[in-house]
PDB file of C-alpha atoms in Angstrom:
ATOM      1  CA  GLN E   1     -15.777 -94.627  71.717  1.00 88.00           C
ATOM      2  CA  VAL E   2     -14.264 -91.383  72.883  1.00 92.00           C
ATOM      3  CA  GLN E   3     -11.471 -91.165  75.435  1.00 95.00           C
ATOM      4  CA  LEU E   4     -10.971 -88.056  77.549  1.00 96.00           C
ATOM      5  CA  VAL E   5      -7.834 -87.358  79.570  1.00 96.00           C
ATOM      6  CA  GLU E   6      -7.681 -84.372  81.930  1.00 96.00           C
ATOM      7  CA  SER E   7      -4.548 -82.651  83.144  1.00 95.00           C
ATOM      8  CA  GLY E   8      -3.533 -79.466  84.943  1.00 96.00           C
ATOM      9  CA  GLY E   9      -4.990 -79.918  88.404  1.00 94.00           C
ATOM     10  CA  GLY E  10      -3.050 -79.164  91.534  1.00 97.00           C
ATOM     11  CA  LEU E  11      -2.769 -77.095  94.699  1.00 98.00           C
ATOM     12  CA  VAL E  12      -3.097 -73.309  94.505  1.00 98.00           C
ATOM     13  CA  GLN E  13      -3.613 -70.522  97.019  1.00 98.00           C
ATOM     14  CA  ALA E  14      -6.847 -68.550  97.116  1.00 98.00           C
ATOM     15  CA  GLY E  15      -6.824 -65.895  94.437  1.00 97.00           C
ATOM     16  CA  GLY E  16      -4.564 -67.929  92.202  1.00 98.00           C
ATOM     17  CA  SER E  17      -5.134 -69.491  88.800  1.00 98.00           C
ATOM     18  CA  LEU E  18      -4.977 -72.886  87.162  1.00 98.00           C
ATOM     19  CA  ARG E  19      -5.646 -74.100  83.635  1.00 98.00           C
ATOM     20  CA  LEU E  20      -7.127 -77.521  83.083  1.00 98.00           C
ATOM     21  CA  ALA E  21      -6.856 -79.347  79.796  1.00 98.00           C
ATOM     22  CA  CYS E  22      -8.869 -82.244  78.405  1.00 97.00           C
ATOM     23  CA  ALA E  23      -7.569 -84.123  75.404  1.00 97.00           C
ATOM     24  CA  ALA E  24     -10.130 -86.086  73.374  1.00 95.00           C
ATOM     25  CA  SER E  25      -9.273 -89.067  71.231  1.00 93.00           C
ATOM     26  CA  GLY E  26     -11.075 -91.864  69.457  1.00 92.00           C
ATOM     27  CA  ARG E  27     -14.328 -91.140  67.583  1.00 89.00           C
ATOM     28  CA  THR E  28     -14.216 -87.392  68.183  1.00 86.00           C
ATOM     29  CA  SER E  29     -16.623 -86.870  65.263  1.00 86.00           C
ATOM     30  CA  ARG E  30     -19.329 -87.907  67.762  1.00 80.00           C
ATOM     31  CA  ILE E  31     -18.608 -84.865  69.916  1.00 85.00           C
ATOM     32  CA  ILE E  32     -20.892 -81.868  69.699  1.00 89.00           C
ATOM     33  CA  THR E  33     -20.436 -80.492  73.179  1.00 95.00           C
ATOM     34  CA  LEU E  34     -17.626 -80.615  75.717  1.00 95.00           C
ATOM     35  CA  GLY E  35     -18.023 -79.595  79.288  1.00 96.00           C
ATOM     36  CA  TRP E  36     -16.472 -79.419  82.707  1.00 98.00           C
ATOM     37  CA  PHE E  37     -18.101 -80.663  85.886  1.00 98.00           C
ATOM     38  CA  ARG E  38     -16.812 -80.832  89.444  1.00 98.00           C
ATOM     39  CA  GLN E  39     -17.504 -82.799  92.578  1.00 98.00           C
ATOM     40  CA  ALA E  40     -16.488 -81.563  96.014  1.00 97.00           C
ATOM     41  CA  PRO E  41     -16.216 -83.943  98.982  1.00 92.00           C
ATOM     42  CA  GLY E  42     -19.647 -84.895 100.261  1.00 94.00           C
ATOM     43  CA  LYS E  43     -21.416 -83.099  97.458  1.00 97.00           C
ATOM     44  CA  GLU E  44     -23.045 -84.080  94.209  1.00 97.00           C
ATOM     45  CA  ARG E  45     -21.332 -83.521  90.877  1.00 97.00           C
ATOM     46  CA  GLU E  46     -22.213 -80.129  89.465  1.00 97.00           C
ATOM     47  CA  PHE E  47     -21.991 -78.495  86.077  1.00 98.00           C
ATOM     48  CA  VAL E  48     -19.282 -75.858  85.592  1.00 98.00           C
ATOM     49  CA  ALA E  49     -19.140 -74.877  81.919  1.00 98.00           C
ATOM     50  CA  ARG E  50     -19.658 -76.177  78.417  1.00 97.00           C
ATOM     51  CA  ILE E  51     -18.622 -75.296  74.878  1.00 97.00           C
ATOM     52  CA  ARG E  52     -20.028 -76.299  71.504  1.00 95.00           C
ATOM     53  CA  TRP E  53     -17.274 -77.983  69.492  1.00 91.00           C
ATOM     54  CA  GLY E  54     -18.274 -76.352  66.192  1.00 89.00           C
ATOM     55  CA  SER E  55     -19.509 -72.867  67.017  1.00 92.00           C
ATOM     56  CA  GLY E  56     -17.485 -72.307  70.165  1.00 93.00           C
ATOM     57  CA  SER E  57     -20.509 -70.964  72.016  1.00 96.00           C
ATOM     58  CA  THR E  58     -20.148 -71.204  75.771  1.00 97.00           C
ATOM     59  CA  TYR E  59     -22.287 -71.420  78.867  1.00 97.00           C
ATOM     60  CA  TYR E  60     -21.275 -71.156  82.517  1.00 98.00           C
ATOM     61  CA  ALA E  61     -22.692 -71.997  85.897  1.00 98.00           C
ATOM     62  CA  ASP E  62     -23.381 -68.895  87.980  1.00 98.00           C
ATOM     63  CA  PRO E  63     -20.708 -69.586  90.638  1.00 97.00           C
ATOM     64  CA  VAL E  64     -17.904 -69.466  88.050  1.00 98.00           C
ATOM     65  CA  LYS E  65     -19.126 -66.706  85.686  1.00 98.00           C
ATOM     66  CA  GLY E  66     -16.516 -64.041  85.233  1.00 97.00           C
ATOM     67  CA  ARG E  67     -13.748 -66.194  86.793  1.00 98.00           C
ATOM     68  CA  PHE E  68     -13.579 -69.292  84.593  1.00 98.00           C
ATOM     69  CA  THR E  69     -13.189 -69.440  80.818  1.00 98.00           C
ATOM     70  CA  ILE E  70     -13.763 -72.527  78.691  1.00 98.00           C
ATOM     71  CA  SER E  71     -12.129 -72.747  75.264  1.00 97.00           C
ATOM     72  CA  ARG E  72     -11.196 -75.335  72.704  1.00 95.00           C
ATOM     73  CA  ASP E  73      -8.479 -76.061  70.199  1.00 94.00           C
ATOM     74  CA  ASN E  74     -10.044 -78.023  67.373  1.00 90.00           C
ATOM     75  CA  MET E  75      -6.705 -78.913  65.840  1.00 92.00           C
ATOM     76  CA  LYS E  76      -5.541 -80.508  69.066  1.00 94.00           C
ATOM     77  CA  ASN E  77      -8.967 -81.952  70.008  1.00 93.00           C
ATOM     78  CA  THR E  78      -8.491 -80.312  73.377  1.00 96.00           C
ATOM     79  CA  VAL E  79     -10.728 -78.249  75.606  1.00 97.00           C
ATOM     80  CA  TYR E  80      -9.388 -75.969  78.319  1.00 98.00           C
ATOM     81  CA  LEU E  81     -10.747 -74.477  81.518  1.00 98.00           C
ATOM     82  CA  GLN E  82      -8.914 -71.359  82.641  1.00 98.00           C
ATOM     83  CA  MET E  83      -9.712 -70.775  86.278  1.00 98.00           C
ATOM     84  CA  ASN E  84      -8.889 -67.401  87.837  1.00 98.00           C
ATOM     85  CA  SER E  85      -9.559 -65.912  91.258  1.00 98.00           C
ATOM     86  CA  LEU E  86      -9.857 -69.402  92.726  1.00 98.00           C
ATOM     87  CA  GLN E  87     -11.481 -69.759  96.087  1.00 97.00           C
ATOM     88  CA  PRO E  88     -11.465 -72.601  98.620  1.00 97.00           C
ATOM     89  CA  GLU E  89     -15.049 -73.454  97.590  1.00 96.00           C
ATOM     90  CA  ASP E  90     -13.684 -74.302  94.119  1.00 98.00           C
ATOM     91  CA  THR E  91     -11.864 -77.272  95.638  1.00 98.00           C
ATOM     92  CA  ALA E  92     -13.138 -80.389  93.908  1.00 98.00           C
ATOM     93  CA  VAL E  93     -12.350 -83.134  91.448  1.00 98.00           C
ATOM     94  CA  TYR E  94     -12.878 -81.654  88.007  1.00 98.00           C
ATOM     95  CA  TYR E  95     -14.190 -83.878  85.240  1.00 98.00           C
ATOM     96  CA  CYS E  96     -14.220 -83.356  81.531  1.00 97.00           C
ATOM     97  CA  ALA E  97     -17.246 -84.676  79.655  1.00 97.00           C
ATOM     98  CA  ALA E  98     -18.256 -84.857  76.012  1.00 95.00           C
ATOM     99  CA  GLY E  99     -21.070 -86.059  73.893  1.00 92.00           C
ATOM    100  CA  PHE E 100     -23.616 -85.563  71.162  1.00 88.00           C
ATOM    101  CA  ALA E 101     -27.069 -85.102  72.662  1.00 81.00           C
ATOM    102  CA  SER E 102     -25.872 -85.601  76.230  1.00 88.00           C
ATOM    103  CA  PHE E 103     -22.613 -86.027  78.075  1.00 93.00           C
ATOM    104  CA  ASP E 104     -21.890 -89.644  77.212  1.00 93.00           C
ATOM    105  CA  TYR E 105     -18.166 -89.743  77.763  1.00 95.00           C
ATOM    106  CA  TRP E 106     -16.251 -88.811  80.905  1.00 97.00           C
ATOM    107  CA  GLY E 107     -12.636 -88.421  81.910  1.00 97.00           C
ATOM    108  CA  GLN E 108     -11.112 -89.781  85.080  1.00 96.00           C
ATOM    109  CA  GLY E 109     -11.000 -86.424  86.826  1.00 97.00           C
ATOM    110  CA  THR E 110      -8.256 -84.147  88.103  1.00 97.00           C
ATOM    111  CA  GLN E 111      -8.002 -82.782  91.636  1.00 98.00           C
ATOM    112  CA  VAL E 112      -8.040 -79.041  92.207  1.00 98.00           C
ATOM    113  CA  THR E 113      -7.319 -77.892  95.748  1.00 98.00           C
ATOM    114  CA  VAL E 114      -7.498 -74.222  96.753  1.00 98.00           C
ATOM    115  CA  SER E 115      -5.964 -73.308 100.099  1.00 97.00           C
ATOM    116  CA  SER E 116      -7.100 -70.293 102.109  1.00 93.00           C
TER     117      SER E 116
END
């Protein structure tokens, strides 16, 4: 099993920044990809960004391109999501996910609220 624990959420004004962190523990050798998803009130969970654990290659959803940056620290088994130029529409619970062929493991989520 893999355990994922997110941190770094909070309240920020529009235009501000936050950095989320996701610490992985357990059988981390099973992890090929880590990603971030988010779910706003009344909406379905949506993909935000992902990173390959080995190569570091990244991929972003269109709404966050140019504003969010995903990165990882292999030594700390941690993935980060740097979020800049935050807007009220970025308000959501942000989830970290990890897996091999698919996202099999999920964190508990961290709330990000952007005020206008």
